[in-house]
Tab-separated table of C-alpha atoms in Angstrom:
chain	number	residue	atom	x	y	z
A	1	UNK	CA	28.920	20.776	20.110
A	2	UNK	CA	26.696	23.175	21.658
A	3	UNK	CA	22.821	22.198	22.680
A	4	UNK	CA	19.937	22.016	20.905
A	5	UNK	CA	17.231	24.031	22.567
A	6	UNK	CA	14.303	21.537	23.853
A	7	UNK	CA	11.563	20.753	21.574
A	8	UNK	CA	7.520	20.374	23.225
A	9	UNK	CA	5.594	17.833	22.603
A	10	UNK	CA	3.181	20.019	21.222
A	11	UNK	CA	6.345	20.845	18.622
A	12	UNK	CA	7.236	17.257	18.656
A	13	UNK	CA	3.253	15.729	17.496
A	14	UNK	CA	3.409	18.980	15.166
A	15	UNK	CA	6.729	17.715	13.343
A	16	UNK	CA	5.539	14.041	13.313
A	17	UNK	CA	2.578	14.749	11.620
A	18	UNK	CA	4.030	17.441	8.858
A	19	UNK	CA	6.601	14.744	7.920
A	20	UNK	CA	4.534	11.742	8.066
A	21	UNK	CA	1.628	12.639	6.936
A	22	UNK	CA	2.657	13.209	3.373
A	23	UNK	CA	4.696	10.244	3.379
A	24	UNK	CA	1.401	7.888	4.664
A	25	UNK	CA	-0.184	9.653	1.836
A	26	UNK	CA	2.727	8.606	0.074
A	27	UNK	CA	2.317	4.770	1.262
A	28	UNK	CA	-1.261	4.876	0.171
A	29	UNK	CA	-0.544	6.165	-3.233
A	30	UNK	CA	2.182	3.567	-3.744
A	31	UNK	CA	-0.147	0.587	-2.159
A	32	UNK	CA	-3.920	1.938	-3.896
A	33	UNK	CA	-1.420	0.303	-7.434
A	34	UNK	CA	-1.662	-3.175	-6.262
A	35	UNK	CA	-5.148	-2.159	-4.357
A	36	UNK	CA	-6.010	-1.179	-8.061
A	37	UNK	CA	-5.042	-4.392	-9.033
A	38	UNK	CA	-6.464	-6.610	-6.797
A	39	UNK	CA	-10.114	-3.934	-7.726
A	40	UNK	CA	-10.610	-4.600	-11.245
A	41	UNK	CA	-9.015	-7.647	-11.573
A	42	UNK	CA	-11.635	-8.994	-8.624
A	43	UNK	CA	-14.800	-7.406	-10.569
A	44	UNK	CA	-13.380	-9.396	-13.900
A	45	UNK	CA	-13.311	-12.552	-11.627
A	46	UNK	CA	-12.418	-14.723	-8.730
A	47	UNK	CA	-9.440	-16.820	-10.765
A	48	UNK	CA	-7.632	-14.472	-11.723
A	49	UNK	CA	-8.368	-12.483	-8.440
A	50	UNK	CA	-6.686	-16.172	-6.801
A	51	UNK	CA	-3.595	-15.707	-9.598
A	52	UNK	CA	-2.609	-11.668	-8.658
A	53	UNK	CA	-2.944	-12.335	-5.218
A	54	UNK	CA	-0.674	-15.759	-5.947
A	55	UNK	CA	1.649	-14.015	-8.142
A	56	UNK	CA	2.236	-10.682	-6.160
A	57	UNK	CA	2.930	-12.263	-3.043
A	58	UNK	CA	5.827	-13.669	-4.834
A	59	UNK	CA	6.953	-9.896	-6.756
A	60	UNK	CA	6.828	-8.207	-3.220
A	61	UNK	CA	7.705	-10.969	-1.112
A	62	UNK	CA	11.036	-10.501	-3.111
A	63	UNK	CA	10.762	-6.428	-4.049
A	64	UNK	CA	10.477	-5.629	-0.468
A	65	UNK	CA	13.923	-7.616	0.247
A	66	UNK	CA	15.802	-5.510	-2.359
A	67	UNK	CA	13.746	-2.165	-0.462
A	68	UNK	CA	16.266	-2.895	2.104
A	69	UNK	CA	18.966	-1.107	0.401
A	70	UNK	CA	16.895	1.870	-0.026
A	71	UNK	CA	15.691	1.780	3.988
A	72	UNK	CA	19.150	1.998	4.611
A	73	UNK	CA	19.676	4.976	3.135
A	74	UNK	CA	16.939	6.874	4.552
A	75	UNK	CA	18.745	6.791	8.781
A	76	UNK	CA	22.474	7.251	6.837
A	77	UNK	CA	21.001	10.559	5.011
A	78	UNK	CA	18.788	11.929	7.854
A	79	UNK	CA	22.259	11.756	10.165
A	80	UNK	CA	24.762	13.151	7.709
A	81	UNK	CA	21.930	16.156	6.873
A	82	UNK	CA	22.162	16.520	10.870
A	83	UNK	CA	25.756	16.863	10.661
A	84	UNK	CA	25.753	19.065	6.919
A	85	UNK	CA	27.634	16.345	5.211
A	86	UNK	CA	25.832	16.858	1.362
A	87	UNK	CA	29.023	14.988	-0.416
A	88	UNK	CA	28.265	11.132	2.083
A	89	UNK	CA	24.402	12.013	1.302
A	90	UNK	CA	25.614	11.957	-2.827
A	91	UNK	CA	27.785	8.799	-1.527
A	92	UNK	CA	24.963	7.051	-0.041
A	93	UNK	CA	22.358	7.616	-2.216
A	94	UNK	CA	24.455	6.064	-5.226
A	95	UNK	CA	24.913	3.244	-3.676
A	96	UNK	CA	21.534	2.759	-2.726
A	97	UNK	CA	20.677	2.692	-6.264
A	98	UNK	CA	23.309	0.107	-7.852
A	99	UNK	CA	23.021	-2.331	-4.547
A	100	UNK	CA	19.679	-1.713	-6.056
A	101	UNK	CA	19.943	-2.728	-9.504
A	102	UNK	CA	22.626	-5.644	-8.912
A	103	UNK	CA	19.838	-7.023	-6.624
A	104	UNK	CA	17.432	-6.638	-9.328
A	105	UNK	CA	19.366	-8.347	-11.788
A	106	UNK	CA	19.802	-11.037	-9.931
A	107	UNK	CA	16.041	-11.997	-8.740
A	108	UNK	CA	14.460	-11.318	-11.778
A	109	UNK	CA	15.335	-14.776	-13.443
A	110	UNK	CA	13.964	-16.495	-10.925
A	111	UNK	CA	10.372	-14.056	-10.733
A	112	UNK	CA	10.896	-15.358	-15.162
A	113	UNK	CA	10.631	-19.203	-14.017
A	114	UNK	CA	7.864	-19.290	-10.987
A	115	UNK	CA	5.922	-21.464	-12.778
A	116	UNK	CA	7.734	-24.263	-11.513
A	117	UNK	CA	8.578	-22.758	-7.991
A	118	UNK	CA	5.137	-22.440	-7.675
A	119	UNK	CA	3.912	-25.589	-8.682
A	120	UNK	CA	6.518	-27.105	-5.646
A	121	UNK	CA	4.578	-25.139	-3.326
A	122	UNK	CA	1.142	-27.145	-3.923
A	123	UNK	CA	-1.089	-24.388	-5.761
A	124	UNK	CA	-2.716	-25.455	-8.893
A	125	UNK	CA	-1.264	-25.944	-12.422
A	126	UNK	CA	-3.714	-23.416	-13.635
A	127	UNK	CA	-3.804	-20.476	-10.933
A	128	UNK	CA	0.556	-21.252	-11.260
A	129	UNK	CA	0.451	-20.761	-14.972
A	130	UNK	CA	-1.388	-17.376	-14.182
A	131	UNK	CA	1.062	-15.779	-12.204
A	132	UNK	CA	3.675	-16.970	-13.997
A	133	UNK	CA	2.412	-14.907	-16.669
A	134	UNK	CA	2.141	-11.867	-14.859
A	135	UNK	CA	5.117	-12.263	-13.144
A	136	UNK	CA	7.512	-12.394	-16.306
A	137	UNK	CA	5.477	-8.763	-17.640
A	138	UNK	CA	5.577	-7.384	-14.134
A	139	UNK	CA	9.303	-7.838	-12.579
A	140	UNK	CA	10.626	-5.298	-15.185
A	141	UNK	CA	8.628	-3.976	-13.118
A	142	UNK	CA	11.095	-4.326	-9.736
A	143	UNK	CA	14.313	-2.181	-11.340
A	144	UNK	CA	12.015	1.183	-11.282
A	145	UNK	CA	10.043	0.078	-8.304
A	146	UNK	CA	13.670	-0.392	-6.203
A	147	UNK	CA	15.393	3.000	-7.617
A	148	UNK	CA	12.163	4.528	-6.342
A	149	UNK	CA	12.395	3.710	-3.189
A	150	UNK	CA	15.652	4.541	-2.707
A	151	UNK	CA	15.379	8.503	-4.615
A	152	UNK	CA	11.685	8.507	-1.834
A	153	UNK	CA	14.520	8.014	1.126
A	154	UNK	CA	16.826	9.838	-0.460
A	155	UNK	CA	13.877	12.997	0.205
A	156	UNK	CA	11.768	11.715	2.678
A	157	UNK	CA	15.157	12.030	4.668
A	158	UNK	CA	15.997	15.632	3.685
A	159	UNK	CA	11.812	16.359	4.542
A	160	UNK	CA	11.243	15.821	1.667
A	161	UNK	CA	8.045	14.896	1.699
A	162	UNK	CA	5.849	16.529	-0.663
A	163	UNK	CA	7.139	15.814	-3.444
A	164	UNK	CA	7.522	12.164	-2.860
A	165	UNK	CA	3.112	12.439	-2.203
A	166	UNK	CA	2.621	14.097	-6.022
A	167	UNK	CA	5.030	11.911	-8.245
A	168	UNK	CA	3.158	8.586	-6.364
A	169	UNK	CA	-0.007	9.702	-6.804
A	170	UNK	CA	0.413	10.416	-10.657
A	171	UNK	CA	2.222	7.087	-10.771
A	172	UNK	CA	-1.611	5.039	-8.900
A	173	UNK	CA	-3.439	7.320	-11.343
A	174	UNK	CA	-1.132	5.890	-14.830
A	175	UNK	CA	-2.123	2.752	-12.442
A	176	UNK	CA	-6.016	2.970	-12.749
A	177	UNK	CA	-5.796	4.574	-16.125
A	178	UNK	CA	-3.413	1.296	-18.193
A	179	UNK	CA	-5.638	-1.359	-16.272
A	180	UNK	CA	-8.981	0.330	-16.640
A	181	UNK	CA	-8.053	-0.042	-20.185
A	182	UNK	CA	-5.839	-2.526	-20.813
A	183	UNK	CA	-7.580	-5.338	-18.303
A	184	UNK	CA	-11.352	-5.145	-19.939
A	185	UNK	CA	-10.514	-4.190	-22.959
A	186	UNK	CA	-11.622	-0.158	-22.915
A	187	UNK	CA	-10.540	2.637	-26.118
A	188	UNK	CA	-10.627	-0.047	-28.135
A	189	UNK	CA	-7.316	-1.629	-26.437
A	190	UNK	CA	-7.553	-5.965	-26.544
A	191	UNK	CA	-8.778	-7.389	-23.414
A	192	UNK	CA	-6.022	-8.632	-21.624
A	193	UNK	CA	-6.883	-9.319	-18.152
A	194	UNK	CA	-4.351	-10.254	-15.345
A	195	UNK	CA	-1.930	-9.515	-18.719
A	196	UNK	CA	-2.932	-5.861	-18.810
A	197	UNK	CA	-2.504	-5.117	-15.211
A	198	UNK	CA	1.349	-6.480	-15.590
A	199	UNK	CA	1.645	-3.647	-18.341
A	200	UNK	CA	0.038	-1.234	-16.386
A	201	UNK	CA	1.828	-1.638	-12.850
A	202	UNK	CA	5.726	-1.668	-15.008
A	203	UNK	CA	3.753	1.598	-17.215
A	204	UNK	CA	3.278	3.266	-13.703
A	205	UNK	CA	6.595	2.321	-11.654
A	206	UNK	CA	8.698	3.567	-15.083
A	207	UNK	CA	6.112	6.798	-14.823
A	208	UNK	CA	7.139	7.512	-11.076
A	209	UNK	CA	11.071	7.130	-11.799
A	210	UNK	CA	11.329	9.469	-14.397
A	211	UNK	CA	8.692	12.160	-12.132
A	212	UNK	CA	10.964	11.359	-8.621
A	213	UNK	CA	14.258	11.549	-11.371
A	214	UNK	CA	14.410	14.892	-12.503
A	215	UNK	CA	13.108	16.604	-9.356
A	216	UNK	CA	15.899	15.227	-7.983
A	217	UNK	CA	18.132	16.378	-11.041
A	218	UNK	CA	16.785	20.109	-11.387
A	219	UNK	CA	16.419	20.579	-7.145
A	220	UNK	CA	18.682	19.706	-5.161
A	221	UNK	CA	21.842	20.190	-8.187
A	222	UNK	CA	23.953	20.739	-4.981
A	223	UNK	CA	23.960	16.927	-4.435
A	224	UNK	CA	25.001	16.303	-7.845
A	225	UNK	CA	23.335	12.662	-7.557
A	226	UNK	CA	23.556	11.109	-11.178
A	227	UNK	CA	27.364	12.792	-12.374
A	228	UNK	CA	29.355	9.798	-12.676
A	229	UNK	CA	26.447	7.758	-11.307
A	230	UNK	CA	28.439	4.969	-13.153
A	231	UNK	CA	31.996	5.367	-10.432
A	232	UNK	CA	32.028	2.611	-7.936
A	233	UNK	CA	32.904	3.704	-4.795
A	234	UNK	CA	33.611	0.697	-2.676
A	235	UNK	CA	33.473	2.122	1.407
A	236	UNK	CA	29.938	3.800	1.206
A	237	UNK	CA	29.107	0.353	-0.906
A	238	UNK	CA	29.407	-1.345	1.937
A	239	UNK	CA	28.423	0.151	4.409
A	240	UNK	CA	25.334	0.683	2.705
A	241	UNK	CA	25.914	-3.179	2.055
A	242	UNK	CA	26.062	-3.768	5.477
A	243	UNK	CA	23.072	-2.026	6.417
A	244	UNK	CA	20.100	-2.859	3.832
A	245	UNK	CA	21.281	-5.899	4.008
A	246	UNK	CA	19.948	-7.299	7.166
A	247	UNK	CA	17.455	-4.718	6.625
A	248	UNK	CA	15.775	-6.871	3.961
A	249	UNK	CA	16.807	-10.180	5.868
A	250	UNK	CA	13.986	-8.642	8.713
A	251	UNK	CA	11.706	-7.151	5.486
A	252	UNK	CA	11.274	-10.572	4.334
A	253	UNK	CA	11.154	-12.602	7.200
A	254	UNK	CA	7.645	-9.962	8.187
A	255	UNK	CA	6.630	-10.766	3.935
A	256	UNK	CA	7.792	-14.005	4.630
A	257	UNK	CA	4.904	-14.458	7.766
A	258	UNK	CA	2.306	-13.280	5.226
A	259	UNK	CA	3.068	-15.183	2.207
A	260	UNK	CA	3.670	-17.961	3.601
A	261	UNK	CA	-0.184	-17.334	5.277
A	262	UNK	CA	-1.033	-16.594	1.120
A	263	UNK	CA	0.627	-20.623	0.582
A	264	UNK	CA	-1.286	-22.241	3.221
A	265	UNK	CA	-4.504	-20.265	1.945
A	266	UNK	CA	-4.134	-21.787	-1.301
A	267	UNK	CA	-4.138	-25.780	0.073
A	268	UNK	CA	-7.244	-23.949	1.443
A	269	UNK	CA	-8.196	-23.914	-2.854
A	270	UNK	CA	-9.768	-20.614	-4.890
A	271	UNK	CA	-12.224	-19.218	-2.493
A	272	UNK	CA	-9.803	-18.956	0.679
A	273	UNK	CA	-7.704	-17.514	-1.341
A	274	UNK	CA	-9.485	-14.995	-3.026
A	275	UNK	CA	-10.531	-14.052	0.684
A	276	UNK	CA	-7.017	-14.332	1.964
A	277	UNK	CA	-6.293	-11.611	-0.808
A	278	UNK	CA	-9.096	-8.622	-0.353
A	279	UNK	CA	-8.666	-9.800	3.865
A	280	UNK	CA	-5.122	-8.261	3.503
A	281	UNK	CA	-5.536	-5.561	1.276
A	282	UNK	CA	-7.553	-3.742	3.021
A	283	UNK	CA	-5.134	-4.551	6.761
A	284	UNK	CA	-2.473	-3.766	3.699
A	285	UNK	CA	-3.658	-0.107	3.918
A	286	UNK	CA	-4.198	1.028	7.171
A	287	UNK	CA	-0.334	-0.391	7.409
A	288	UNK	CA	0.524	2.202	5.045
A	289	UNK	CA	-0.360	4.435	8.305
A	290	UNK	CA	1.874	2.666	10.788
A	291	UNK	CA	4.687	2.629	8.330
A	292	UNK	CA	4.403	5.921	7.251
A	293	UNK	CA	5.064	6.912	10.741
A	294	UNK	CA	7.599	3.965	10.953
A	295	UNK	CA	9.381	6.291	8.295
A	296	UNK	CA	9.311	9.656	10.890
A	297	UNK	CA	11.090	7.234	13.042
A	298	UNK	CA	13.423	6.734	11.591
A	299	UNK	CA	14.535	9.854	10.119
A	300	UNK	CA	14.325	11.666	13.780
A	301	UNK	CA	16.267	9.395	15.283
A	302	UNK	CA	18.786	9.599	12.329
A	303	UNK	CA	18.773	13.040	13.031
A	304	UNK	CA	19.013	12.307	16.530
A	305	UNK	CA	21.802	10.315	16.419
A	306	UNK	CA	23.473	12.996	14.446
A	307	UNK	CA	22.717	15.978	17.106
A	308	UNK	CA	24.082	13.345	19.484
A	309	UNK	CA	20.445	14.212	21.136
A	310	UNK	CA	19.383	11.719	23.946
A	311	UNK	CA	16.077	13.786	24.744
A	312	UNK	CA	14.966	14.653	21.229
A	313	UNK	CA	14.830	11.010	20.687
A	314	UNK	CA	13.239	9.925	23.486
A	315	UNK	CA	10.216	12.500	22.889
A	316	UNK	CA	10.098	11.945	19.312
A	317	UNK	CA	9.327	8.193	19.509
A	318	UNK	CA	7.020	8.531	22.473
A	319	UNK	CA	5.365	10.834	19.836
A	320	UNK	CA	5.829	8.858	17.267
A	321	UNK	CA	4.554	5.462	18.880
A	322	UNK	CA	1.460	7.448	20.336
A	323	UNK	CA	0.062	8.763	17.206
A	324	UNK	CA	0.497	4.865	15.669
A	325	UNK	CA	-1.175	3.441	18.927
A	326	UNK	CA	-4.244	6.426	18.050
A	327	UNK	CA	-4.086	4.637	14.413
A	328	UNK	CA	-4.615	1.345	15.891
A	329	UNK	CA	-7.198	1.735	18.060
A	330	UNK	CA	-9.975	3.547	15.290
A	331	UNK	CA	-8.764	-0.233	12.340
A	332	UNK	CA	-9.820	-1.739	15.335
A	333	UNK	CA	-13.461	-0.434	15.686
A	334	UNK	CA	-13.712	-0.374	11.545
A	335	UNK	CA	-12.851	-3.724	11.664
A	336	UNK	CA	-15.555	-5.075	13.671
A	337	UNK	CA	-17.973	-3.015	12.620
A	338	UNK	CA	-18.120	-2.595	8.555
A	339	UNK	CA	-16.140	-6.523	7.662
A	340	UNK	CA	-18.888	-7.493	5.322
A	341	UNK	CA	-19.026	-4.113	3.306
A	342	UNK	CA	-15.185	-4.415	3.416
A	343	UNK	CA	-14.764	-6.828	1.627
A	344	UNK	CA	-18.056	-6.261	-0.948
A	345	UNK	CA	-16.360	-3.711	-2.133
A	346	UNK	CA	-13.566	-5.947	-3.790
A	347	UNK	CA	-16.666	-8.170	-5.481
A	348	UNK	CA	-18.817	-8.540	-8.084
A	349	UNK	CA	-22.615	-8.803	-7.664
A	350	UNK	CA	-22.922	-10.810	-9.897
A	351	UNK	CA	-19.427	-13.629	-9.520
A	352	UNK	CA	-21.273	-16.871	-7.970
A	353	UNK	CA	-18.058	-17.008	-5.614
A	354	UNK	CA	-19.296	-14.585	-3.771
A	355	UNK	CA	-21.070	-15.459	-0.741
A	356	UNK	CA	-18.370	-18.013	-0.422
A	357	UNK	CA	-15.807	-15.192	-0.614
A	358	UNK	CA	-17.272	-12.762	1.719
A	359	UNK	CA	-18.181	-15.189	4.676
A	360	UNK	CA	-14.797	-15.681	5.195
A	361	UNK	CA	-13.431	-12.969	4.166
A	362	UNK	CA	-15.006	-11.077	6.748
A	363	UNK	CA	-14.087	-13.417	9.349
A	364	UNK	CA	-9.940	-12.403	8.352
A	365	UNK	CA	-10.760	-9.530	8.756
A	366	UNK	CA	-12.061	-10.165	12.729
A	367	UNK	CA	-8.713	-11.645	12.836
A	368	UNK	CA	-6.726	-8.481	11.343
A	369	UNK	CA	-9.066	-6.129	13.565
A	370	UNK	CA	-6.344	-8.317	16.121
A	371	UNK	CA	-3.430	-7.913	15.425
A	372	UNK	CA	-3.146	-3.950	14.196
A	373	UNK	CA	-1.860	-2.948	17.776
A	374	UNK	CA	1.122	-5.668	17.768
A	375	UNK	CA	1.512	-5.033	14.064
A	376	UNK	CA	1.913	-1.398	14.268
A	377	UNK	CA	4.171	-1.989	17.818
A	378	UNK	CA	6.452	-3.740	16.066
A	379	UNK	CA	7.027	-1.486	12.357
A	380	UNK	CA	7.525	1.548	14.851
A	381	UNK	CA	9.955	-0.138	16.894
A	382	UNK	CA	11.453	-1.348	13.648
A	383	UNK	CA	11.764	2.564	12.894
A	384	UNK	CA	13.630	3.764	15.554
A	385	UNK	CA	16.001	0.856	15.567
A	386	UNK	CA	16.951	1.552	12.435
A	387	UNK	CA	17.514	5.553	12.922
A	388	UNK	CA	19.964	4.350	15.327
A	389	UNK	CA	21.257	1.971	12.443
A	390	UNK	CA	20.778	-1.005	14.688
A	391	UNK	CA	19.585	-3.383	12.354
A	392	UNK	CA	21.354	-6.934	13.748
A	393	UNK	CA	20.023	-8.268	16.471
A	394	UNK	CA	16.617	-7.009	15.103
A	395	UNK	CA	16.367	-8.696	11.728
A	396	UNK	CA	17.520	-11.685	14.434
A	397	UNK	CA	14.739	-11.048	16.814
A	398	UNK	CA	12.454	-10.914	13.142
A	399	UNK	CA	13.379	-14.659	11.816
A	400	UNK	CA	12.346	-16.521	15.793
A	401	UNK	CA	9.078	-14.502	15.937
A	402	UNK	CA	8.154	-15.113	12.481
A	403	UNK	CA	9.985	-18.000	11.014
A	404	UNK	CA	9.969	-20.134	13.739
A	405	UNK	CA	7.069	-19.197	15.758
A	406	UNK	CA	5.231	-17.742	13.670
A	407	UNK	CA	5.019	-20.114	10.772
A	408	UNK	CA	4.110	-22.684	12.868
A	409	UNK	CA	1.469	-21.298	14.580
A	410	UNK	CA	-0.304	-20.768	11.298
A	411	UNK	CA	0.048	-23.981	10.069
A	412	UNK	CA	-0.568	-26.147	13.692
A	413	UNK	CA	-4.547	-23.868	14.490
A	414	UNK	CA	-5.518	-23.785	10.010
A	415	UNK	CA	-4.405	-27.163	10.249
A	416	UNK	CA	-3.677	-29.064	13.225
A	417	UNK	CA	-6.763	-27.433	15.564
A	418	UNK	CA	-8.032	-27.819	11.487
A	419	UNK	CA	-9.969	-24.039	12.060
A	420	UNK	CA	-9.052	-23.444	8.607
A	421	UNK	CA	-8.308	-20.090	7.396
A	422	UNK	CA	-9.067	-18.552	10.999
A	423	UNK	CA	-6.192	-20.204	12.281
A	424	UNK	CA	-3.999	-19.973	9.919
A	425	UNK	CA	-4.683	-15.754	9.862
A	426	UNK	CA	-4.617	-16.252	13.811
A	427	UNK	CA	-0.768	-17.569	14.078
A	428	UNK	CA	-0.363	-13.733	12.328
A	429	UNK	CA	-1.152	-12.764	16.046
A	430	UNK	CA	1.271	-14.511	17.805
A	431	UNK	CA	4.779	-13.950	15.451
A	432	UNK	CA	3.399	-10.500	15.367
A	433	UNK	CA	2.961	-10.231	18.578
A	434	UNK	CA	6.672	-11.355	19.997
A	435	UNK	CA	7.303	-9.518	17.742
A	436	UNK	CA	6.404	-6.284	18.761
A	437	UNK	CA	7.365	-6.896	22.293
A	438	UNK	CA	10.321	-7.953	21.787
A	439	UNK	CA	11.982	-5.427	19.745
A	440	UNK	CA	9.890	-2.505	21.480
A	441	UNK	CA	11.912	-3.919	24.714
A	442	UNK	CA	14.865	-3.557	22.480
A	443	UNK	CA	14.111	0.001	21.826
A	444	UNK	CA	13.858	1.294	25.243
A	445	UNK	CA	15.645	-0.905	27.121
A	446	UNK	CA	18.783	-1.373	24.745
A	447	UNK	CA	19.539	1.221	22.395
A	448	UNK	CA	18.190	4.398	23.988
A	449	UNK	CA	20.484	3.635	27.356
A	450	UNK	CA	23.516	3.292	25.334
A	451	UNK	CA	22.766	6.633	23.016
A	452	UNK	CA	22.580	8.279	25.896
A	453	UNK	CA	25.675	7.235	27.502
A	454	UNK	CA	27.178	7.679	24.386
A	455	UNK	CA	25.809	11.210	23.703
A	456	UNK	CA	27.330	12.362	26.881
A	457	UNK	CA	30.741	11.176	26.121
């Protein structure tokens, strides 16, 4: 194979930013859909906000696990693109769509009967009932949401990231307008509160799916994604499944850590749970930047795998890590300097619980500042390992770090040592820190040397 010319550091940074900025914008636009729900329902009332926090905790736990099949498509398409194999690109993407649809069929019944589950997990009857009402409607948005994630992964791996950003922005605008009309009863519509937020979420996901499918069909006809889409492909189905399942379980372990903290915060009451929702939304906004860089890491390490280029792999990984670190440093300064100002954006000045939520939320943001570095480090390492199609050992690391260490640490610090919400969130730092160290070690000390030996043969 003809060696590829080595890229300079400047070229690596430019490539990461060119590919990454639209992806980061797309993630932020996608995140803004949930953020808009939180902002508007926070203005509607603390009880509606607490119910939304509880409902989205379960929804995104299941949704992000299902995204494992979409995220498996990304490194596979990147590798096949580097090899010049359009047939395999089509096969992998199609089976990602198949698996996402089957996954939705399995989890929608759980969302429909979520009320008893939430009651069994210690939530109050009123909160559980409102959360179930939301999920019975918003759950139908999971199917278009998962299919959008597959097509986004397909397009991003082909370096078509701008269209991903534009379509996600359109969906975010549709969600914001729908929320304004349906939550508060504007423009002659009935005032539906949390039900209006659920309806708007389904509409926005459907808008995104329609837009991205039309683009893929008309702009990439050579892949013919939707021609004979019903035709099974057992070999590629198995390959996407075997890579996507551990990716999904890894995501389940990480998200499970955060959602376990939401349940624990619910045990403390409505005010701590509402504060948790606000602080988590704020911290998640910065995480979207790291997630965008992690997608770049997956694409570029997948390209390096397809090209068998070890030098490209190492320099590209170092460049994306450096940019993630710089983002973390900026975020730490903002969270420590302006916690009350950030939390107050989500609250109605007339809400009687405002002062209590503000105090708790500001304290939680101070803890969130502590895990910015480790959270960025672990998600970038995961992205790099996924690009190398190394998913099983990272899954084991995630289960140990998040569930065996992080969740018990949250309970110990929050309840046994009686540190409350701050203690619960401190357990996040422990779990994320351990995962960051172990996954970075896995990439630099195992994956990179093994790739060097493999590529030199």
